[in-house]
Tab-separated table of C-alpha atoms and ligand atoms in Angstrom:
chain	number	residue	atom	x	y	z
U	1	MET	CA	75.123	75.208	109.580
U	2	LYS	CA	77.675	73.618	107.254
U	3	ILE	CA	79.525	74.387	104.029
U	4	THR	CA	78.477	71.764	101.492
U	5	SER	CA	80.468	72.772	98.398
U	6	ALA	CA	82.494	75.552	96.837
U	7	GLU	CA	83.374	76.343	93.238
U	8	VAL	CA	85.825	78.641	91.493
U	9	PHE	CA	85.175	80.401	88.163
U	10	VAL	CA	87.885	82.148	86.133
U	11	GLY	CA	86.952	84.576	83.372
U	12	GLY	CA	85.052	87.739	82.582
U	13	PRO	CA	84.600	90.511	80.046
U	14	GLY	CA	88.177	91.455	79.126
U	15	LYS	CA	89.407	90.416	82.588
U	16	ASN	CA	90.067	87.061	84.225
U	17	TYR	CA	87.974	87.545	87.340
U	18	VAL	CA	88.469	84.728	89.862
U	19	THR	CA	85.151	84.184	91.605
U	20	LEU	CA	84.521	81.802	94.491
U	21	LYS	CA	81.021	80.635	95.390
U	22	ILE	CA	80.473	78.850	98.727
U	23	MET	CA	77.253	76.853	99.221
U	24	THR	CA	75.735	75.848	102.570
U	25	ASP	CA	73.265	73.232	103.738
U	26	GLN	CA	70.688	75.991	104.320
U	27	GLY	CA	70.540	77.217	100.750
U	28	ILE	CA	72.401	80.454	101.564
U	29	TYR	CA	75.533	81.026	99.505
U	30	GLY	CA	78.317	83.572	99.567
U	31	ILE	CA	80.699	84.892	96.901
U	32	GLY	CA	84.271	86.159	97.044
U	33	ASP	CA	86.923	87.592	94.700
U	34	ALA	CA	90.411	86.060	94.339
U	35	THR	CA	91.504	87.961	91.210
U	36	LEU	CA	95.286	88.311	91.221
U	37	ASN	CA	95.953	90.345	88.107
U	38	THR	CA	97.935	88.415	85.435
U	39	ARG	CA	98.376	85.440	87.786
U	40	GLU	CA	94.697	84.530	88.053
U	41	THR	CA	94.917	80.750	87.774
U	42	LEU	CA	97.231	80.502	90.798
U	43	PRO	CA	94.820	81.537	93.588
U	44	ALA	CA	92.172	79.518	91.715
U	45	HIS	CA	94.372	76.393	92.025
U	46	TYR	CA	95.269	77.154	95.628
U	47	LEU	CA	91.549	77.265	96.375
U	48	THR	CA	90.515	74.125	94.506
U	49	GLU	CA	93.545	71.974	95.348
U	50	TYR	CA	94.127	72.944	98.974
U	51	LEU	CA	91.565	75.157	100.698
U	52	ILE	CA	88.162	74.016	99.411
U	53	PRO	CA	88.693	70.364	100.467
U	54	CYS	CA	89.202	71.601	104.060
U	55	LEU	CA	86.248	74.020	103.879
U	56	ILE	CA	83.636	71.344	103.233
U	57	GLY	CA	81.832	70.588	106.491
U	58	MET	CA	83.032	73.735	108.295
U	59	ASP	CA	80.530	76.103	109.937
U	60	PRO	CA	80.475	79.179	107.623
U	61	ARG	CA	79.528	81.464	110.520
U	62	LYS	CA	82.987	80.965	112.085
U	63	SER	CA	84.712	83.350	109.676
U	64	GLU	CA	87.412	84.337	112.196
U	65	ASP	CA	88.362	80.771	113.023
U	66	ILE	CA	88.356	79.801	109.352
U	67	TRP	CA	90.566	82.796	108.520
U	68	GLN	CA	93.020	81.724	111.279
U	69	PHE	CA	92.850	78.102	110.132
U	70	PHE	CA	93.974	78.990	106.615
U	71	TYR	CA	96.423	81.759	107.606
U	72	ARG	CA	98.024	80.643	110.867
U	73	GLY	CA	97.349	76.999	110.176
U	74	ALA	CA	99.507	77.039	107.050
U	75	TYR	CA	103.231	76.608	107.556
U	76	PHE	CA	104.113	78.888	104.619
U	77	ARG	CA	102.154	82.074	105.245
U	78	ARG	CA	101.275	85.241	103.378
U	79	GLY	CA	102.106	86.147	99.786
U	80	PRO	CA	99.585	87.410	97.230
U	81	ILE	CA	98.477	83.983	95.957
U	82	ALA	CA	97.595	82.516	99.349
U	83	MET	CA	96.120	85.777	100.627
U	84	ALA	CA	93.923	86.210	97.537
U	85	ALA	CA	92.561	82.704	98.104
U	86	ILE	CA	91.975	83.343	101.831
U	87	GLY	CA	90.528	86.752	100.943
U	88	ALA	CA	87.937	85.210	98.623
U	89	ILE	CA	86.848	82.700	101.278
U	90	ASP	CA	86.622	85.435	103.879
U	91	MET	CA	84.493	87.704	101.642
U	92	ALA	CA	82.145	84.825	100.874
U	93	LEU	CA	81.781	83.989	104.592
U	94	TRP	CA	80.969	87.619	105.435
U	95	ASP	CA	78.462	87.583	102.580
U	96	ILE	CA	76.809	84.533	104.153
U	97	LYS	CA	76.893	86.164	107.607
U	98	GLY	CA	75.131	89.264	106.265
U	99	LYS	CA	72.516	87.149	104.504
U	100	ILE	CA	71.842	85.167	107.716
U	101	ALA	CA	71.431	88.430	109.630
U	102	GLY	CA	69.412	90.011	106.810
U	103	LEU	CA	71.735	93.026	107.026
U	104	PRO	CA	74.110	94.800	104.645
U	105	LEU	CA	77.700	94.284	105.780
U	106	TYR	CA	78.291	97.886	106.820
U	107	GLN	CA	75.705	97.347	109.582
U	108	LEU	CA	77.740	94.445	110.965
U	109	PHE	CA	80.851	96.671	111.076
U	110	GLY	CA	79.116	99.423	113.085
U	111	GLY	CA	76.864	101.251	110.657
U	112	LYS	CA	77.479	104.058	108.208
U	113	SER	CA	79.812	106.933	108.976
U	114	ARG	CA	78.836	108.573	105.646
U	115	GLU	CA	76.300	108.096	102.886
U	116	GLY	CA	78.508	108.289	99.811
U	117	ALA	CA	82.227	107.436	99.735
U	118	MET	CA	84.404	109.646	97.521
U	119	VAL	CA	86.067	107.755	94.693
U	120	TYR	CA	88.828	108.853	92.351
U	121	ALA	CA	88.905	108.429	88.603
U	122	HIS	CA	91.912	107.706	86.370
U	123	ALA	CA	92.641	110.570	83.994
U	124	SER	CA	95.452	109.861	81.585
U	125	GLY	CA	96.844	111.221	78.371
U	126	ASN	CA	99.520	110.573	75.850
U	127	ASP	CA	100.594	114.162	76.433
U	128	LEU	CA	99.589	116.951	78.808
U	129	GLU	CA	96.861	118.391	76.546
U	130	ASP	CA	95.304	114.973	76.154
U	131	LEU	CA	95.465	114.550	79.941
U	132	MET	CA	93.781	117.943	80.465
U	133	ASP	CA	90.850	116.738	78.267
U	134	SER	CA	90.621	113.590	80.303
U	135	ILE	CA	90.569	115.535	83.606
U	136	ALA	CA	87.914	117.901	82.184
U	137	TYR	CA	85.793	114.887	81.266
U	138	TYR	CA	85.885	113.505	84.813
U	139	ARG	CA	85.279	116.934	86.381
U	140	GLU	CA	82.179	117.289	84.207
U	141	GLU	CA	81.063	113.853	85.374
U	142	GLY	CA	81.193	115.237	88.910
U	143	TYR	CA	84.398	113.659	90.245
U	144	GLN	CA	86.055	115.604	93.043
U	145	ALA	CA	89.155	113.425	92.996
U	146	VAL	CA	91.199	112.567	89.924
U	147	ARG	CA	94.436	110.629	89.498
U	148	VAL	CA	96.547	112.101	86.708
U	149	GLN	CA	99.125	110.260	84.572
U	150	CYS	CA	100.636	111.508	81.348
U	151	GLY	CA	103.204	110.661	78.720
U	152	ILE	CA	106.625	112.213	79.247
U	153	PRO	CA	108.281	114.061	76.338
U	154	GLY	CA	111.243	112.112	75.043
U	155	MET	CA	110.004	108.791	76.404
U	156	PRO	CA	108.253	106.287	74.141
U	157	LYS	CA	104.515	105.862	74.718
U	158	GLY	CA	103.954	104.038	77.956
U	159	GLY	CA	106.563	106.100	79.776
U	160	GLY	CA	104.893	107.933	82.622
U	161	TYR	CA	102.870	104.828	83.459
U	162	ALA	CA	99.226	104.224	82.526
U	163	VAL	CA	99.240	106.334	79.413
U	164	ALA	CA	96.206	106.194	77.152
U	165	ASP	CA	95.966	105.983	73.410
U	166	LYS	CA	95.317	109.411	71.986
U	167	GLY	CA	91.576	110.050	71.861
U	168	ASP	CA	90.824	107.234	74.243
U	169	SER	CA	91.980	108.797	77.450
U	170	LYS	CA	88.647	108.761	79.222
U	171	ASN	CA	88.173	105.064	78.541
U	172	TYR	CA	91.656	104.026	79.490
U	173	ILE	CA	91.698	100.543	80.978
U	174	THR	CA	94.937	98.679	81.364
U	175	ASN	CA	94.775	95.712	79.045
U	176	PHE	CA	97.404	93.130	79.793
U	177	LEU	CA	96.023	90.211	77.758
U	178	GLY	CA	98.516	88.604	75.379
U	179	ASN	CA	101.179	85.927	75.210
U	180	GLY	CA	104.040	87.932	76.631
U	181	PRO	CA	104.768	91.202	78.401
U	182	LYS	CA	104.974	94.499	76.557
U	183	ILE	CA	108.208	96.371	77.198
U	184	GLU	CA	108.011	99.938	78.490
U	185	ILE	CA	111.004	102.264	78.468
U	186	TRP	CA	111.612	104.531	81.441
U	187	ASN	CA	113.877	107.453	82.246
U	188	SER	CA	113.578	108.876	85.778
U	189	ASP	CA	115.469	112.059	84.949
U	190	LYS	CA	113.097	113.017	82.110
U	191	TYR	CA	110.142	112.220	84.336
U	192	MET	CA	111.479	114.293	87.226
U	193	ARG	CA	112.183	117.272	84.986
U	194	TYR	CA	108.712	117.184	83.400
U	195	MET	CA	106.093	115.956	85.847
U	196	PRO	CA	106.293	118.532	88.693
U	197	ASP	CA	105.613	121.447	86.294
U	198	ALA	CA	102.897	119.434	84.541
U	199	LEU	CA	101.158	119.054	87.914
U	200	GLY	CA	101.501	122.828	88.334
U	201	GLU	CA	99.841	123.412	84.947
U	202	ILE	CA	96.991	121.124	85.960
U	203	ARG	CA	96.476	123.216	89.110
U	204	ASP	CA	96.585	126.401	86.999
U	205	ARG	CA	93.885	125.023	84.686
U	206	PHE	CA	91.609	123.310	87.235
U	207	GLY	CA	92.356	125.165	90.475
U	208	PHE	CA	92.813	123.778	93.954
U	209	ASP	CA	89.204	122.668	94.540
U	210	MET	CA	89.976	119.210	93.268
U	211	CYS	CA	91.724	116.297	94.970
U	212	LEU	CA	94.721	115.673	92.722
U	213	LEU	CA	96.436	112.283	92.924
U	214	HIS	CA	99.489	110.977	91.121
U	215	ASP	CA	100.966	107.467	90.951
U	216	VAL	CA	104.753	107.095	90.551
U	217	HIS	CA	104.307	103.328	90.283
U	218	HIS	CA	107.420	102.393	92.252
U	219	ARG	CA	109.760	104.001	89.713
U	220	LEU	CA	112.019	106.329	91.757
U	221	LEU	CA	115.030	105.879	94.016
U	222	PRO	CA	114.526	107.070	97.612
U	223	ARG	CA	116.521	110.284	97.095
U	224	GLU	CA	114.731	111.036	93.828
U	225	ALA	CA	111.360	110.391	95.438
U	226	ALA	CA	112.224	112.765	98.286
U	227	GLN	CA	113.201	115.471	95.806
U	228	PHE	CA	110.054	114.905	93.753
U	229	ALA	CA	107.781	114.985	96.823
U	230	LYS	CA	109.475	118.228	97.945
U	231	GLU	CA	109.085	119.875	94.549
U	232	VAL	CA	105.390	119.034	94.168
U	233	GLU	CA	104.498	120.148	97.703
U	234	GLN	CA	103.334	123.522	96.333
U	235	HIS	CA	100.758	121.755	94.130
U	236	ARG	CA	99.047	120.329	97.218
U	237	LEU	CA	98.543	116.760	96.011
U	238	TYR	CA	95.890	114.713	97.765
U	239	TRP	CA	98.464	111.949	97.561
U	240	LEU	CA	101.648	110.794	95.918
U	241	GLU	CA	101.379	107.059	95.364
U	242	ASP	CA	104.075	104.378	95.451
U	243	PRO	CA	106.986	106.800	95.087
U	244	THR	CA	109.471	103.936	95.606
U	245	PRO	CA	109.248	100.123	95.499
U	246	ALA	CA	107.452	98.789	98.557
U	247	GLU	CA	110.115	96.302	99.679
U	248	ASP	CA	112.430	98.955	101.091
U	249	GLN	CA	110.333	100.606	103.751
U	250	SER	CA	113.187	102.773	105.049
U	251	ALA	CA	112.891	104.715	101.775
U	252	LEU	CA	109.743	106.274	103.216
U	253	GLU	CA	111.812	107.771	106.048
U	254	ILE	CA	113.966	109.626	103.538
U	255	ILE	CA	110.879	111.012	101.796
U	256	ARG	CA	109.356	112.080	105.120
U	257	GLN	CA	112.520	113.921	106.155
U	258	HIS	CA	112.184	116.221	103.153
U	259	SER	CA	108.530	116.726	102.426
U	260	THR	CA	104.981	116.902	103.761
U	261	THR	CA	103.408	115.681	100.504
U	262	PRO	CA	100.930	112.958	101.567
U	263	ILE	CA	102.163	109.458	100.740
U	264	ALA	CA	99.934	106.514	99.735
U	265	ILE	CA	101.264	102.977	99.542
U	266	GLY	CA	100.150	99.371	99.880
U	267	GLU	CA	98.482	98.069	96.706
U	268	VAL	CA	100.997	95.216	96.607
U	269	PHE	CA	100.821	94.502	100.354
U	270	ASN	CA	99.029	91.382	101.459
U	271	SER	CA	99.058	91.414	105.242
U	272	ILE	CA	99.071	93.709	108.233
U	273	TYR	CA	102.735	92.782	108.714
U	274	ASP	CA	103.583	94.574	105.459
U	275	CYS	CA	102.298	97.882	106.765
U	276	ASN	CA	102.250	97.865	110.571
U	277	LYS	CA	105.651	99.617	110.881
U	278	LEU	CA	104.806	102.194	108.208
U	279	ILE	CA	101.547	102.996	109.975
U	280	GLN	CA	102.948	103.013	113.502
U	281	SER	CA	105.895	105.197	112.522
U	282	ASN	CA	103.669	107.689	110.674
U	283	LEU	CA	105.598	107.171	107.455
U	284	ILE	CA	102.481	107.074	105.284
U	285	ASP	CA	99.194	108.961	105.109
U	286	PHE	CA	97.031	106.504	103.159
U	287	ILE	CA	96.993	102.713	103.209
U	288	ARG	CA	96.132	101.119	99.862
U	289	VAL	CA	95.642	97.428	100.625
U	290	SER	CA	92.786	95.594	98.954
U	291	ALA	CA	90.226	93.082	100.177
U	292	THR	CA	91.353	90.624	97.503
U	293	TYR	CA	95.049	89.990	98.001
U	294	GLY	CA	94.960	91.651	101.407
U	295	GLY	CA	93.255	88.584	102.920
U	296	GLY	CA	89.626	89.674	102.849
U	297	ILE	CA	87.410	91.708	105.125
U	298	THR	CA	88.662	90.193	108.402
U	299	SER	CA	92.207	91.229	107.608
U	300	LEU	CA	91.373	94.645	106.106
U	301	LYS	CA	89.257	95.617	109.080
U	302	ARG	CA	92.241	95.022	111.383
U	303	ILE	CA	94.436	97.180	109.168
U	304	VAL	CA	91.807	99.938	109.125
U	305	ASP	CA	91.623	99.900	112.929
U	306	LEU	CA	95.415	100.042	113.287
U	307	ALA	CA	95.577	102.872	110.746
U	308	ALA	CA	92.885	104.822	112.614
U	309	LEU	CA	95.041	104.796	115.758
U	310	HIS	CA	97.791	106.584	113.828
U	311	ASN	CA	95.711	109.014	111.747
U	312	VAL	CA	96.358	107.068	108.572
U	313	GLN	CA	93.391	107.113	106.181
U	314	THR	CA	92.180	104.444	103.798
U	315	GLY	CA	92.570	104.590	100.028
U	316	PHE	CA	91.897	100.998	99.010
U	317	HIS	CA	93.188	99.656	95.717
U	318	GLY	CA	90.497	99.497	93.031
U	319	ALA	CA	92.286	98.909	89.726
U	320	PRO	CA	90.205	97.493	86.840
U	321	SER	CA	91.317	93.980	87.787
U	322	HIS	CA	89.205	94.046	90.961
U	323	SER	CA	85.843	92.429	90.471
U	324	PRO	CA	82.628	94.066	91.683
U	325	ILE	CA	82.707	91.564	94.572
U	326	SER	CA	85.839	92.966	96.196
U	327	MET	CA	84.686	96.483	95.309
U	328	ALA	CA	81.474	95.755	97.221
U	329	ALA	CA	83.469	94.427	100.197
U	330	GLN	CA	85.534	97.626	100.167
U	331	GLY	CA	82.381	99.680	99.595
U	332	HIS	CA	80.926	98.391	102.874
U	333	LEU	CA	84.192	99.040	104.712
U	334	ASN	CA	84.324	102.538	103.190
U	335	ALA	CA	80.779	103.293	104.360
U	336	TRP	CA	81.778	102.378	107.926
U	337	ALA	CA	85.491	103.255	108.363
U	338	PRO	CA	85.924	106.319	110.605
U	339	ASN	CA	89.251	106.950	108.885
U	340	PHE	CA	88.024	106.577	105.294
U	341	GLY	CA	89.939	108.712	102.791
U	342	VAL	CA	89.095	107.838	99.198
U	343	GLN	CA	88.408	104.775	97.042
U	344	GLU	CA	89.981	104.046	93.662
U	345	TYR	CA	87.125	102.959	91.442
U	346	LEU	CA	87.006	101.702	87.854
U	347	VAL	CA	85.170	98.441	87.520
U	348	LEU	CA	81.383	98.642	87.374
U	349	GLY	CA	79.530	100.237	84.531
U	350	THR	CA	79.911	98.029	81.464
U	351	PRO	CA	76.729	96.094	80.598
U	352	GLU	CA	78.697	92.805	80.414
U	353	CYS	CA	80.207	93.318	83.856
U	354	ASP	CA	76.846	94.306	85.364
U	355	ALA	CA	75.236	91.195	83.845
U	356	LEU	CA	77.904	88.941	85.352
U	357	PHE	CA	77.786	90.642	88.774
U	358	PRO	CA	74.281	92.110	89.296
U	359	SER	CA	74.033	94.607	92.166
U	360	GLU	CA	72.181	97.704	93.333
U	361	HIS	CA	75.310	99.541	94.425
U	362	LYS	CA	75.426	102.970	92.815
U	363	MET	CA	78.091	105.306	91.560
U	364	GLU	CA	76.950	108.899	91.257
U	365	LYS	CA	78.989	112.008	90.569
U	366	GLY	CA	82.183	110.546	91.964
U	367	PHE	CA	80.607	108.947	95.042
U	368	PHE	CA	79.913	105.272	95.733
U	369	TYR	CA	76.706	104.356	97.576
U	370	VAL	CA	76.332	100.819	98.924
U	371	SER	CA	72.901	99.233	98.676
U	372	ASP	CA	70.966	97.893	101.653
U	373	ALA	CA	70.783	94.356	100.279
U	374	PRO	CA	71.924	91.745	102.842
U	375	GLY	CA	75.582	90.690	102.790
U	376	LEU	CA	77.867	92.074	100.096
U	377	GLY	CA	74.893	93.109	97.968
U	378	VAL	CA	76.339	91.712	94.755
U	379	ASP	CA	75.501	88.473	92.986
U	380	PHE	CA	77.233	86.256	90.440
U	381	ASP	CA	75.415	84.955	87.350
U	382	GLU	CA	76.818	81.512	86.546
U	383	ASN	CA	75.051	81.370	83.179
U	384	GLU	CA	76.743	84.591	82.123
U	385	ALA	CA	80.039	83.168	83.361
U	386	THR	CA	79.871	80.343	80.798
U	387	ARG	CA	80.475	82.991	78.080
U	388	TYR	CA	84.013	83.593	79.318
U	389	GLU	CA	87.192	81.653	79.756
U	390	PHE	CA	90.709	82.330	80.999
U	391	GLU	CA	93.004	84.311	78.702
U	392	ARG	CA	96.692	84.650	79.520
U	393	GLY	CA	98.082	88.095	80.224
U	394	TYR	CA	101.205	89.758	81.610
U	395	HIS	CA	102.032	93.027	83.285
U	396	PRO	CA	104.384	95.092	81.130
U	397	VAL	CA	108.069	94.870	81.946
U	398	THR	CA	109.928	98.160	82.291
U	399	ARG	CA	113.475	98.729	81.066
U	400	LEU	CA	115.742	101.751	81.294
U	401	GLU	CA	117.052	103.175	78.020
U	402	ASP	CA	120.247	101.075	78.303
U	403	GLY	CA	118.196	97.901	78.695
U	404	THR	CA	118.375	97.488	82.465
U	405	VAL	CA	115.202	95.986	83.900
U	406	TRP	CA	113.356	98.465	86.129
U	407	ASN	CA	110.227	98.468	88.313
U	408	TYR	CA	106.899	98.324	86.483
E	501	GCO	C1	96.713	101.546	90.589
E	501	GCO	C2	97.720	100.530	90.218
E	501	GCO	C3	97.346	99.643	89.089
E	501	GCO	C4	98.366	98.546	88.907
E	501	GCO	C5	97.690	97.264	88.624
E	501	GCO	C6	98.624	96.113	88.572
E	501	GCO	O1	97.096	102.484	91.236
E	501	GCO	O2	95.550	101.333	90.271
E	501	GCO	O3	98.991	101.052	90.228
E	501	GCO	O4	97.057	100.356	87.948
E	501	GCO	O5	99.280	98.821	87.909
E	501	GCO	O6	96.738	97.047	89.605
E	501	GCO	O7	97.941	94.927	88.581
E	502	MG	MG1	99.004	102.372	91.907
């Protein structure tokens, strides 16, 4: 069996999904996701200029060897651009493998450990009342796990990270399209004085029978993060996400010395080498890598196995930028992983997105159920894809009140 061609498409409804389609000489094809949010054309170029020319003629069944060829075989390794490109190839090869076997991917991993995988929704509000409405909406929809973000008094809108427009909190989707970054203003002191009590008020209103998650989005210093994690311990968070920037891993030691609040990290990681020490030293509780810029299924499965050895659970990244292809890849891993925790989930559900990526996967009352279709169980409609083209976008840039650039 041989790979005969491969093509990359960039575009989608309100998002620049980067979709790879690999064709074989036996008519079976596979699809993969290389969407690197706000840098989408870069993995697309890496694929078309460098990787696809080598892929042609390879045996698509040798997904491990092909992964090694593109990872180990490259002199300059890792990084989100290269790993998103490798990740897309890897997903497409697993898709082909499943279609050859006539089995859904979770069967190739070892079968289901659960029927539905718990997902968490994004509740957000411009202020606490608005956030409460948003949480109530998701609770009524049946979600058991909700991530909560709200505007901070005294900070311009956008402070507090992922803050919705008033009245639109339940439909909040980060929209980064535009010709330059928006500027967000941040003040850690105001945040630290407000957010712990706000989390307490949420517990007072909704009780403790709800998995409550909160994302700090890399904004605090290690000492501040330790203090914050200690203060919110009483509110029994399911997790506290990205309390500090991921580059300085020793920061996690400081947090651990002061608090037992569960820590989730890893949405910007792109290899097992970014998280092996954190996992082996028990400095985190949830690993948040993604199939896209984490190097695909081959690489994620290794991380999941390492995490399982150290009682670290999964909580894969699933921001709106992930296409239904990577969400399907993660869906199959979630169905199998013995150490599954929760899945962030926001993508499927709009008619345009469903038309572009048809699938039978189901989301019901806060649980994701993978279909039994062979492979990834999601398709890509090339005719639909012709409706869309690349639109430039940027992540916001954060500044402190005196103008200093801070972590988004
Ligand atoms: C999350 C993330 C995202 C990121 C986005 C950046 O927890 O889902 O923090 O919202 O900001 O993925 O591209
Ligand atoms: Mg996050």
